[in-house]
PDB file of C-alpha atoms in Angstrom:
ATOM      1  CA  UNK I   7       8.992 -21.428  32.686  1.00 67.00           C
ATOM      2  CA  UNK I   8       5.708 -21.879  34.565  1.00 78.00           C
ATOM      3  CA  UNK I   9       3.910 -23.359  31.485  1.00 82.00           C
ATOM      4  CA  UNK I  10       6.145 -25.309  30.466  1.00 85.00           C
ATOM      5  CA  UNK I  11       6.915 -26.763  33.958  1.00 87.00           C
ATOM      6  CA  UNK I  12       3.529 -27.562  33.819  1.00 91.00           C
ATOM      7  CA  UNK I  13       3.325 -29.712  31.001  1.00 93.00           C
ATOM      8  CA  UNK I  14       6.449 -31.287  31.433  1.00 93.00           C
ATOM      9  CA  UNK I  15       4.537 -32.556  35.403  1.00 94.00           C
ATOM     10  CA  UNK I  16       1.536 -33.353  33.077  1.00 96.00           C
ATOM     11  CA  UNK I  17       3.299 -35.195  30.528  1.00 97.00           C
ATOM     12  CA  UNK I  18       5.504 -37.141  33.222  1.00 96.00           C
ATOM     13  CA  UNK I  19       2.430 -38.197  35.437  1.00 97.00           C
ATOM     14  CA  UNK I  20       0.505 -39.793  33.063  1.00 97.00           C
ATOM     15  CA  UNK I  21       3.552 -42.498  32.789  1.00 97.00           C
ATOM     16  CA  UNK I  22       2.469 -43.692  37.092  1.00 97.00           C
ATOM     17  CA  UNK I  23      -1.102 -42.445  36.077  1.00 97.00           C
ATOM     18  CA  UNK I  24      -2.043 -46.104  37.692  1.00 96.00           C
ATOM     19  CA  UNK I  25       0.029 -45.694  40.257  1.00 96.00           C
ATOM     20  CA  UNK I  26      -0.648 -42.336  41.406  1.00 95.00           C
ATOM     21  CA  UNK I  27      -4.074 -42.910  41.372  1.00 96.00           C
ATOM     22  CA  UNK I  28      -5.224 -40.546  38.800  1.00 97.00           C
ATOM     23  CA  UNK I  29      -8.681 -40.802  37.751  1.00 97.00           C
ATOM     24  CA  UNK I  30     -10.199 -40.574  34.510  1.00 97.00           C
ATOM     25  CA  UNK I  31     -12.071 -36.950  35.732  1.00 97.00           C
ATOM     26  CA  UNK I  32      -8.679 -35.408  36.894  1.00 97.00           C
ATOM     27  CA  UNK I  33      -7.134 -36.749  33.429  1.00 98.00           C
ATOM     28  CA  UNK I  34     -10.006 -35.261  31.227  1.00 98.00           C
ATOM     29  CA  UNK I  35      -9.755 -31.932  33.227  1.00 97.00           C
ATOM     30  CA  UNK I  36      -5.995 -31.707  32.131  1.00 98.00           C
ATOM     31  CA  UNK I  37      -7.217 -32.327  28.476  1.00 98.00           C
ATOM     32  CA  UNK I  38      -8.093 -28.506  28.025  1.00 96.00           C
ATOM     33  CA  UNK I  39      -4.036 -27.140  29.494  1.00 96.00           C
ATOM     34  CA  UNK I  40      -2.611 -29.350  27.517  1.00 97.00           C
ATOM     35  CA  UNK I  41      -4.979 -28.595  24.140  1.00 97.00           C
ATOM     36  CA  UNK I  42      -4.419 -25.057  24.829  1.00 93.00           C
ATOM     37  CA  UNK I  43      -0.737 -25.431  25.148  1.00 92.00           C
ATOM     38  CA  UNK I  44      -1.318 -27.080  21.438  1.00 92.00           C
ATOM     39  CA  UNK I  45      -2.066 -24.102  19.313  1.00 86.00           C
ATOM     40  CA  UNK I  46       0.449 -22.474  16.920  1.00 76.00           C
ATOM     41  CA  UNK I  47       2.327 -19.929  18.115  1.00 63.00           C
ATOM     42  CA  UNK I  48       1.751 -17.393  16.185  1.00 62.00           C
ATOM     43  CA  UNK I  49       4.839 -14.482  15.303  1.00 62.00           C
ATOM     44  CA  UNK I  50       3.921 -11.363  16.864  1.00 60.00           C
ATOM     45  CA  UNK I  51       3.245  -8.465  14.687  1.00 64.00           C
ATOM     46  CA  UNK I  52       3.967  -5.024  15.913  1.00 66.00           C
ATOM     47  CA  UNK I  53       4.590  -3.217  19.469  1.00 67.00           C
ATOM     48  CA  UNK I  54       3.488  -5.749  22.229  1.00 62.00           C
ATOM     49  CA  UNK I  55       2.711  -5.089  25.733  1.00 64.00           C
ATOM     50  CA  UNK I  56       5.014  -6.206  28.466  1.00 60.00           C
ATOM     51  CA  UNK I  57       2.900  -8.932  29.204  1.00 52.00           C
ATOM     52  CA  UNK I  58       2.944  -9.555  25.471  1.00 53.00           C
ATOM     53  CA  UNK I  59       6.070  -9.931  25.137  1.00 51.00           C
ATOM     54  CA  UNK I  60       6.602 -11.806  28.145  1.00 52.00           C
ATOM     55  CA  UNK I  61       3.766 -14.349  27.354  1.00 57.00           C
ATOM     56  CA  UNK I  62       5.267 -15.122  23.482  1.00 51.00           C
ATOM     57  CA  UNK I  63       8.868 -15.259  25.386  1.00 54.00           C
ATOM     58  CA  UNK I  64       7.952 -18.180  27.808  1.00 56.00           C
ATOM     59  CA  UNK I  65       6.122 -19.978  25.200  1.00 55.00           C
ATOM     60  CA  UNK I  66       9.136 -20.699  22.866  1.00 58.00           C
ATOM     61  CA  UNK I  67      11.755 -21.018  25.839  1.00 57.00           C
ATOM     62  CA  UNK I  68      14.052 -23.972  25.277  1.00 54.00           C
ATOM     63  CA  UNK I  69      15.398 -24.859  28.988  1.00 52.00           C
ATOM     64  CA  UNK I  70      18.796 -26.818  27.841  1.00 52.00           C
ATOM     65  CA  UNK I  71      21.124 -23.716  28.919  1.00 53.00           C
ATOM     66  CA  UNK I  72      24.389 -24.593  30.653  1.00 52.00           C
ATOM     67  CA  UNK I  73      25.059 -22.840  34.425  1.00 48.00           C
ATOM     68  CA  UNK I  74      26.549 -19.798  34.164  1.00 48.00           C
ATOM     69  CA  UNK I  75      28.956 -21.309  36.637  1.00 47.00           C
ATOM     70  CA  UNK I  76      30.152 -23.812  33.439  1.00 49.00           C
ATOM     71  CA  UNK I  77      31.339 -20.504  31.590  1.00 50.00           C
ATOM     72  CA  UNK I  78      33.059 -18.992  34.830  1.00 52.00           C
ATOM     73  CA  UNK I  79      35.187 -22.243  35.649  1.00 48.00           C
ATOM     74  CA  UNK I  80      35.220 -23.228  32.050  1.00 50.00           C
ATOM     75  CA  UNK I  81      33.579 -26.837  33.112  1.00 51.00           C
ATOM     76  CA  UNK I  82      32.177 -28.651  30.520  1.00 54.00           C
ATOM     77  CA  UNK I  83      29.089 -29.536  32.627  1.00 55.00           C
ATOM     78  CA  UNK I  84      25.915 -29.814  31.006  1.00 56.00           C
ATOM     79  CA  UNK I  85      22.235 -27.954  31.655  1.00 55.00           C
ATOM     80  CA  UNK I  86      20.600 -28.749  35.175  1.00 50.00           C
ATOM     81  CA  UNK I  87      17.236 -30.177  33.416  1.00 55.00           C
ATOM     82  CA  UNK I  88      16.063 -29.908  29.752  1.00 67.00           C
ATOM     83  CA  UNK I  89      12.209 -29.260  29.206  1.00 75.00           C
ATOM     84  CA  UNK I  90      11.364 -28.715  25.785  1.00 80.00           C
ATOM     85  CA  UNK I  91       9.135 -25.662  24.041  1.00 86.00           C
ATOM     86  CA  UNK I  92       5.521 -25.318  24.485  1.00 90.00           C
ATOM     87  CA  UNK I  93       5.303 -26.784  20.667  1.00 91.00           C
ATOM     88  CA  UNK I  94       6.269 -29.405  21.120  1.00 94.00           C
ATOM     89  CA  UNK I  95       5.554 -30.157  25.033  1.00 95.00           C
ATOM     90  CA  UNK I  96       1.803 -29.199  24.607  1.00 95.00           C
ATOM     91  CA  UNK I  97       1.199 -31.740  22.011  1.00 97.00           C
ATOM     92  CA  UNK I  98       3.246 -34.577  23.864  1.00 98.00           C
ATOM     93  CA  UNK I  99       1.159 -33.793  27.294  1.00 98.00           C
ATOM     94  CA  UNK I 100      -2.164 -33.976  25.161  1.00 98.00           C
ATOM     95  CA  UNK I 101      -0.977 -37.671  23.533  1.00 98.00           C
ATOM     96  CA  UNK I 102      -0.430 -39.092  26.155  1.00 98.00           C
ATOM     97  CA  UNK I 103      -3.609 -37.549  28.573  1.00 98.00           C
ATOM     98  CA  UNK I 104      -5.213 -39.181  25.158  1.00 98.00           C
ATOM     99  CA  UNK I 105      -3.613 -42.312  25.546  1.00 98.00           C
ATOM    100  CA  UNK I 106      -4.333 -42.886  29.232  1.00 98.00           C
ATOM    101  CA  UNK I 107      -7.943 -42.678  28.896  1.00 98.00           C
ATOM    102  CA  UNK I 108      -7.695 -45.092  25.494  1.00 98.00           C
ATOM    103  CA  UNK I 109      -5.825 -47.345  28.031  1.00 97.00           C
ATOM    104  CA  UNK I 110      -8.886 -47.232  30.121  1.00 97.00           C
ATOM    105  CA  UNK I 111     -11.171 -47.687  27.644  1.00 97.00           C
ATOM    106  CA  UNK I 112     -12.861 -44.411  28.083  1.00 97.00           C
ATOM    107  CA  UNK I 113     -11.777 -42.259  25.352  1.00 98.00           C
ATOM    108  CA  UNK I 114     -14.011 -44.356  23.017  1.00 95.00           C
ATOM    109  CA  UNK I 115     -17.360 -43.731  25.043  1.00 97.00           C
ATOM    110  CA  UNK I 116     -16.556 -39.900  26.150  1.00 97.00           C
ATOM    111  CA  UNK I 117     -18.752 -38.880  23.485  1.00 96.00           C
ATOM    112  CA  UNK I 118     -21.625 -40.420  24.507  1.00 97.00           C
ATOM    113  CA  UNK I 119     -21.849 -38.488  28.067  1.00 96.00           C
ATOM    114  CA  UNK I 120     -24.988 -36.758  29.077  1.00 96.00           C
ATOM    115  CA  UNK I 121     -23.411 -35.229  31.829  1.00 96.00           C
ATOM    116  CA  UNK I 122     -19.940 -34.513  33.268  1.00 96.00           C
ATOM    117  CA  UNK I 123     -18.062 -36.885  35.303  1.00 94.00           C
ATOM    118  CA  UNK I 124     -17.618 -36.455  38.743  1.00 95.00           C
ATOM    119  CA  UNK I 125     -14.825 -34.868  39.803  1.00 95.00           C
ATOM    120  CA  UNK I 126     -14.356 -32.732  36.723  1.00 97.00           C
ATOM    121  CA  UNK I 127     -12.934 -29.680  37.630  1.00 96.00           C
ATOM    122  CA  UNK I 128     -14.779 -26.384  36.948  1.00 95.00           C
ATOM    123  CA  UNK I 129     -12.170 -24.907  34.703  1.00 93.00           C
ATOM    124  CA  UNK I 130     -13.154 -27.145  31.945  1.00 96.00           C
ATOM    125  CA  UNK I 131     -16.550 -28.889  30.938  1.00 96.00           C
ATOM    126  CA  UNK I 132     -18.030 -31.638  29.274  1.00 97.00           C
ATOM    127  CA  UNK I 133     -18.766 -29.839  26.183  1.00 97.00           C
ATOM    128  CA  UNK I 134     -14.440 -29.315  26.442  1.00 97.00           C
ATOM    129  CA  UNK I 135     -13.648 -32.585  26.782  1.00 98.00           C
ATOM    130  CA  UNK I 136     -16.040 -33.694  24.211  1.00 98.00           C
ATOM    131  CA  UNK I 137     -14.392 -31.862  21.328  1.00 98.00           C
ATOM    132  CA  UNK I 138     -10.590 -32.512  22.235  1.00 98.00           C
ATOM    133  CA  UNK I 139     -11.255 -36.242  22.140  1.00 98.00           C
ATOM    134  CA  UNK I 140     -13.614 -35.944  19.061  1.00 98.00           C
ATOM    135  CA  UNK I 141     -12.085 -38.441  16.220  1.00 98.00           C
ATOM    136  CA  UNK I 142     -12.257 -35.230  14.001  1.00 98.00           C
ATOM    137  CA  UNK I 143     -10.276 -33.191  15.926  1.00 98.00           C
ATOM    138  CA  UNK I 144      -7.929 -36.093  17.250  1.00 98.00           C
ATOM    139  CA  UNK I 145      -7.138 -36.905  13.879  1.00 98.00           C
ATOM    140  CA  UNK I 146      -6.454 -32.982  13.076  1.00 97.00           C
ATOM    141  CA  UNK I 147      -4.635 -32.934  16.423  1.00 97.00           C
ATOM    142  CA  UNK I 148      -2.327 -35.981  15.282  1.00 98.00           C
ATOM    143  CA  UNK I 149      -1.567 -34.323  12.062  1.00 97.00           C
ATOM    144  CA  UNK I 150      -0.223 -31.242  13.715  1.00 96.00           C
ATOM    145  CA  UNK I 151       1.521 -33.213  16.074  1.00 97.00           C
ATOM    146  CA  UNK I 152       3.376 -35.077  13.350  1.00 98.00           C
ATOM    147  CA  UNK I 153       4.461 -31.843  12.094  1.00 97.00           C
ATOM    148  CA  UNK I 154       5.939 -30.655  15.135  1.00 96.00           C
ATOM    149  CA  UNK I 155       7.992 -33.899  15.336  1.00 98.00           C
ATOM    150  CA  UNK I 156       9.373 -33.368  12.071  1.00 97.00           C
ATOM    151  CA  UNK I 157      10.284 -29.408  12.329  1.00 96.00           C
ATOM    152  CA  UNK I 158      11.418 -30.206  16.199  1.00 96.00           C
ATOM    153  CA  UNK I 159      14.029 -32.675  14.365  1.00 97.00           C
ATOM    154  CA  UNK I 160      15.482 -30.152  12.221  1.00 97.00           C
ATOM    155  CA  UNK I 161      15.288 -27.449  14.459  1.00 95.00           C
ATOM    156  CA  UNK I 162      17.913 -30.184  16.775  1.00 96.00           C
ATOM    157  CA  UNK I 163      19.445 -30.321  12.701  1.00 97.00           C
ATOM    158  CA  UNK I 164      20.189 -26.308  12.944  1.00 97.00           C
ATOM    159  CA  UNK I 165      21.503 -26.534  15.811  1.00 95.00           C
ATOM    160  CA  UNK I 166      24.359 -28.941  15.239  1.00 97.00           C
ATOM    161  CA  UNK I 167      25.728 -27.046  12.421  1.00 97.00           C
ATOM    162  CA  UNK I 168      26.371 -23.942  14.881  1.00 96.00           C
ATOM    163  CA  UNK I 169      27.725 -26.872  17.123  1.00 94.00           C
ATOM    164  CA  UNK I 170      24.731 -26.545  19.687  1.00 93.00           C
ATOM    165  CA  UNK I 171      25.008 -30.059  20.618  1.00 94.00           C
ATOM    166  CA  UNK I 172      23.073 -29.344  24.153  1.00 89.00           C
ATOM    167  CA  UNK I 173      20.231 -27.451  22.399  1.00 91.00           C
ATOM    168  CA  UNK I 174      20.176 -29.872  19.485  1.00 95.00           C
ATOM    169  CA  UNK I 175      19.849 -33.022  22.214  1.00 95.00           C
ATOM    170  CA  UNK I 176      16.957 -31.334  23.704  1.00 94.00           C
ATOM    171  CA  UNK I 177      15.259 -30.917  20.134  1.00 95.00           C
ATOM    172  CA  UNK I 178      15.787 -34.841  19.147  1.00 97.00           C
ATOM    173  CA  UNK I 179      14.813 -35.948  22.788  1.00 97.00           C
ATOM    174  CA  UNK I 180      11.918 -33.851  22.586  1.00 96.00           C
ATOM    175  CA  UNK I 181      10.610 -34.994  18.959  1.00 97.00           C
ATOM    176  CA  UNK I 182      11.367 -38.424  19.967  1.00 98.00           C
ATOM    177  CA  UNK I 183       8.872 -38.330  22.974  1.00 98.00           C
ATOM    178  CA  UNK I 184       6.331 -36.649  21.018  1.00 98.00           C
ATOM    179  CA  UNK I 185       6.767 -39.261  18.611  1.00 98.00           C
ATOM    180  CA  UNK I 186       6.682 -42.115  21.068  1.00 98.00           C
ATOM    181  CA  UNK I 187       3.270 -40.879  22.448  1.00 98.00           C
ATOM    182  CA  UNK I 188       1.809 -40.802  19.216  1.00 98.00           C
ATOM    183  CA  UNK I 189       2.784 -44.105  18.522  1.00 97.00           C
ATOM    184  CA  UNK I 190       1.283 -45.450  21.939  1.00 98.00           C
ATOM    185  CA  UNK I 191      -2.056 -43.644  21.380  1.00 98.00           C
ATOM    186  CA  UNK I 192      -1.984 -45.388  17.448  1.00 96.00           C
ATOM    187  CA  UNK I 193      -1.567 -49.017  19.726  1.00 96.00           C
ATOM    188  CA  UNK I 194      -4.033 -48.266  22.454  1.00 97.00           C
ATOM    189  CA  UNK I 195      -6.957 -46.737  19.791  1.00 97.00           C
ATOM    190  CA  UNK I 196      -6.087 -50.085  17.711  1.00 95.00           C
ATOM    191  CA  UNK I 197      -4.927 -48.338  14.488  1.00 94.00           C
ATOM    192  CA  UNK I 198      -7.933 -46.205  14.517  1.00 97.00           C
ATOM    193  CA  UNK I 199      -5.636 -43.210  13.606  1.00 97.00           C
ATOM    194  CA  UNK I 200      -3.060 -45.285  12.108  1.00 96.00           C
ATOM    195  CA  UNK I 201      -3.109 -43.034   8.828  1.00 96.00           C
ATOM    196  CA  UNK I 202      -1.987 -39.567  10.477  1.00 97.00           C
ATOM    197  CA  UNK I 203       0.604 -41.354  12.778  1.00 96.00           C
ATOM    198  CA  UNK I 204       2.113 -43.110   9.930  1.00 96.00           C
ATOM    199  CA  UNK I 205       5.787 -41.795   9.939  1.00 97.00           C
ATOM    200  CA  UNK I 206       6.256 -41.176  13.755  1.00 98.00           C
ATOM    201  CA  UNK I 207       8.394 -44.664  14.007  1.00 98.00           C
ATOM    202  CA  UNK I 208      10.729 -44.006  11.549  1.00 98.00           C
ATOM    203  CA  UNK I 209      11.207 -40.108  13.529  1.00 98.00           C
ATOM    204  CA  UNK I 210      11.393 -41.821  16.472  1.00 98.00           C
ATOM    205  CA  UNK I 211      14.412 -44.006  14.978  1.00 98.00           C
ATOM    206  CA  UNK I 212      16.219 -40.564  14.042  1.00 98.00           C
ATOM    207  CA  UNK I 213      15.821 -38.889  16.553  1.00 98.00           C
ATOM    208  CA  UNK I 214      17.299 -41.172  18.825  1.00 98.00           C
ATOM    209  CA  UNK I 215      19.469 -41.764  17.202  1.00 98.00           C
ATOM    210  CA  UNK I 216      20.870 -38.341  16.928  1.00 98.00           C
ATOM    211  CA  UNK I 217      20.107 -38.068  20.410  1.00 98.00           C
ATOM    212  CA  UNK I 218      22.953 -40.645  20.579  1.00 98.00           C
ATOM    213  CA  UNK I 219      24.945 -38.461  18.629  1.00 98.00           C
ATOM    214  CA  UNK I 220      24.722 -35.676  20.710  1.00 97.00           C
ATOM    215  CA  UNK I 221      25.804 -37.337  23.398  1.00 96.00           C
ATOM    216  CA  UNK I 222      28.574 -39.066  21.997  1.00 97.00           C
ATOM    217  CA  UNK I 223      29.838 -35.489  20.244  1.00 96.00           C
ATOM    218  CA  UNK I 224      29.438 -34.416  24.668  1.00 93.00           C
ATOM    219  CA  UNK I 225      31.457 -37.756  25.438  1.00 94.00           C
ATOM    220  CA  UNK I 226      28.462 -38.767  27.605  1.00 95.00           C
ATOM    221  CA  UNK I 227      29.088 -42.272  26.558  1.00 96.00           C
ATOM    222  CA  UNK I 228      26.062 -44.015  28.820  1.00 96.00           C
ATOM    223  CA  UNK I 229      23.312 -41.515  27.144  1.00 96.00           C
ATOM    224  CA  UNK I 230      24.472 -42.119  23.704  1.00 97.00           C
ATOM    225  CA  UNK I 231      24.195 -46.130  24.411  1.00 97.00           C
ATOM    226  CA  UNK I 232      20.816 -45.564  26.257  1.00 97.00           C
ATOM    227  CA  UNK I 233      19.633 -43.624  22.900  1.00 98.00           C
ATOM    228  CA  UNK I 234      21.105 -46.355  20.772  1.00 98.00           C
ATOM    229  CA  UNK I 235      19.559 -48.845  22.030  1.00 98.00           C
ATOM    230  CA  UNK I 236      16.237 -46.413  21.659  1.00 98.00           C
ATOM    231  CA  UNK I 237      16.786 -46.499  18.361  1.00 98.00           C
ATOM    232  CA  UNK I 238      17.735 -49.481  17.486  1.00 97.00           C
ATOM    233  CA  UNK I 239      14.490 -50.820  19.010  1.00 97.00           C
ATOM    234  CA  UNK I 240      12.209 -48.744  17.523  1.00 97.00           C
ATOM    235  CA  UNK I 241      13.937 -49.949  14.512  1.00 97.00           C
ATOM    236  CA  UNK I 242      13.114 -53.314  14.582  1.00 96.00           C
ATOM    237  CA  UNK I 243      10.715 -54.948  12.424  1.00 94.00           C
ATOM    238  CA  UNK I 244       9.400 -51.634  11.514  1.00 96.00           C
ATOM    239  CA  UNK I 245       7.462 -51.375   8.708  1.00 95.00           C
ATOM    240  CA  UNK I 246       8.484 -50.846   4.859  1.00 94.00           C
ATOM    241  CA  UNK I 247       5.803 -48.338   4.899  1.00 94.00           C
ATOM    242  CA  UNK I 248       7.732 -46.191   6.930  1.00 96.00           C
ATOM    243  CA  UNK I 249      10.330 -45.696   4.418  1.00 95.00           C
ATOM    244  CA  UNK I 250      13.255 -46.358   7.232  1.00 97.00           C
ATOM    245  CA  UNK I 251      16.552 -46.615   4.978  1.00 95.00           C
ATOM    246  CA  UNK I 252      19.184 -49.340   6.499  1.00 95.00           C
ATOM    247  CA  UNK I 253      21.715 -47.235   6.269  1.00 97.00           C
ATOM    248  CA  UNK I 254      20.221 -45.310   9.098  1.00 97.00           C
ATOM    249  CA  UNK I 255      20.392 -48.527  11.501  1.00 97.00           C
ATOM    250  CA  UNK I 256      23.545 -49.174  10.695  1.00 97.00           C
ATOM    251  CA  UNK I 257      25.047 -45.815  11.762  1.00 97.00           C
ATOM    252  CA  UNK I 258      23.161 -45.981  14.842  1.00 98.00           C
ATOM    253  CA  UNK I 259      25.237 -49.582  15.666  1.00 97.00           C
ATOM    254  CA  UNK I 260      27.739 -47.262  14.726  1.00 98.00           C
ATOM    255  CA  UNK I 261      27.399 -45.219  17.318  1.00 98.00           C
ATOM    256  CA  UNK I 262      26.487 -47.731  19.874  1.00 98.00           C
ATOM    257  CA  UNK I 263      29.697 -49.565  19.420  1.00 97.00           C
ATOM    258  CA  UNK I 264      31.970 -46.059  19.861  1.00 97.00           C
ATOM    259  CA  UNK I 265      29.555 -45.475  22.698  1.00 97.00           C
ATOM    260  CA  UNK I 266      30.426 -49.156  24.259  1.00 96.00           C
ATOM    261  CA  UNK I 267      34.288 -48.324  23.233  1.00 96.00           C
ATOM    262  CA  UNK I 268      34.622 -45.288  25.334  1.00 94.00           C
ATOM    263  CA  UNK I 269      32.687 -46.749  27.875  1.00 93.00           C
ATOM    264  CA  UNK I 270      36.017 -49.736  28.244  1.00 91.00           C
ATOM    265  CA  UNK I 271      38.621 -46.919  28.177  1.00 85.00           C
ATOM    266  CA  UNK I 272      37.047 -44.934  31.270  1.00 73.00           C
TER     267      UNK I 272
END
């Protein structure tokens, strides 16, 4: 739980970045965490060590479990928090570190650094930083990423058909941020990687909207509005490119209307 934890905070801070007062140094010393936390995961082959074992465990936890408490008094309430897997939480936190230094201006001009900034912790270097925010790797970092967005969605797929509607809202949440950050580093780099982030939108749209399916199949009428409305605005004017069928948007007003009918009955 740790690791994730940890890139769920780094993920979620660089939203008040601006706010907080991050600087571009502490932001480029959370590149390497976050890069790490990137890499496949690969299946273990043969007898692992405790820490082994421990260490693969951790990596592809899926926090959405309900109390035990909910099984005891047979409530129907839901997990405490939901933090996605490493997979998928490692490349979010590493969009969106990307995305606050293309904000700034500084990814761009990274590359041309004769020394490190100030302030850069001593975990990493400048050598580090220079090849995560290469274009190279970016681009082979976005095309990963993408991938991970599209098996996270059916992953949230599997899990509705063995009726794991918590589990499967984590999954479409979680693709749907990754998604989201990808398509805010494609806007702040000016469509510099606009090829390898083509798609994201229209898995943004679906997963929110199944999000908002989830929630309605939970009777959590507010969530399944608030990922409606998600969808339905990702939706908008999105490009043909993106191969977005209507039929999609119109079960998502679908859903928003049952969502806004249960919502008058309670």
């Amino acid at each position: 739980m740790i690791r994730i934890s940890i890139l769920r905070i780094l993920a979620t801070l660089t939203h008040a970045a601006e706010s907080c007062g991050v600087t571009n140094a502490e932001i480029e010393s959370f590149l390497r965490i976050a890069y790490t936390a990137s890499y496949k995961i690969r299946q273990p082959e043969g007898r692992l060590a405790p820490f082994e074992l421990i260490s693969y465990a951790e990596r592809n936890v899926q926090n959405a479990e309900r109390p035990e408490c909910a099984h005891l008094f047979h409530s129907d309430i839901g997990p405490p928090h939901r933090i996605a897997k490493e997979s998928v939480l490692g490349p979010t936190a590493l969009a969106r570190l990307l995305v606050v230094l293309a904000q700034r201006g500084t990814l761009d001009t990274i590359q041309g650094l004769k020394k490190a900034p100030s302030g850069l912790s001593s975990c990493t270097s400048l050598a580090h930083v220079q090849q995560i925010t290469h274009p190279d790797i970016i681009r082979r970092f976005l095309t990963i990423a993408l991938d991970r967005v599209n098996a996270c969605i059916e992953q949230g797929r599997l899990d509705v058909k063995v009726n794991q509607f918590y589990s499967a809202q984590v999954s479409f949440t979680s693709s749907a941020e990754l998604a989201a950050a990808l398509m805010a580093l494609d806007t702040h780099t000016k469509g510099q990687y606009s090829k390898e982030i083509q798609g994201a939108r229209k898995q943004l749209v679906i997963a929110l909207g199944n999000a908002s399916q989830m929630a309605l199949n939970q009777e959590k009428s507010l969530e399944a509005l608030s990922f409606g409305h998600g969808a339905l605005s990702a939706a908008e004017n999105i490009p043909a490119s993106e191969g977005l069928h209507q039929n999609i948007v119109e079960k998502i007003k679908l859903r928003i209307q049952k969502a806004q009918e249960s919502m008058q009955k309670s």
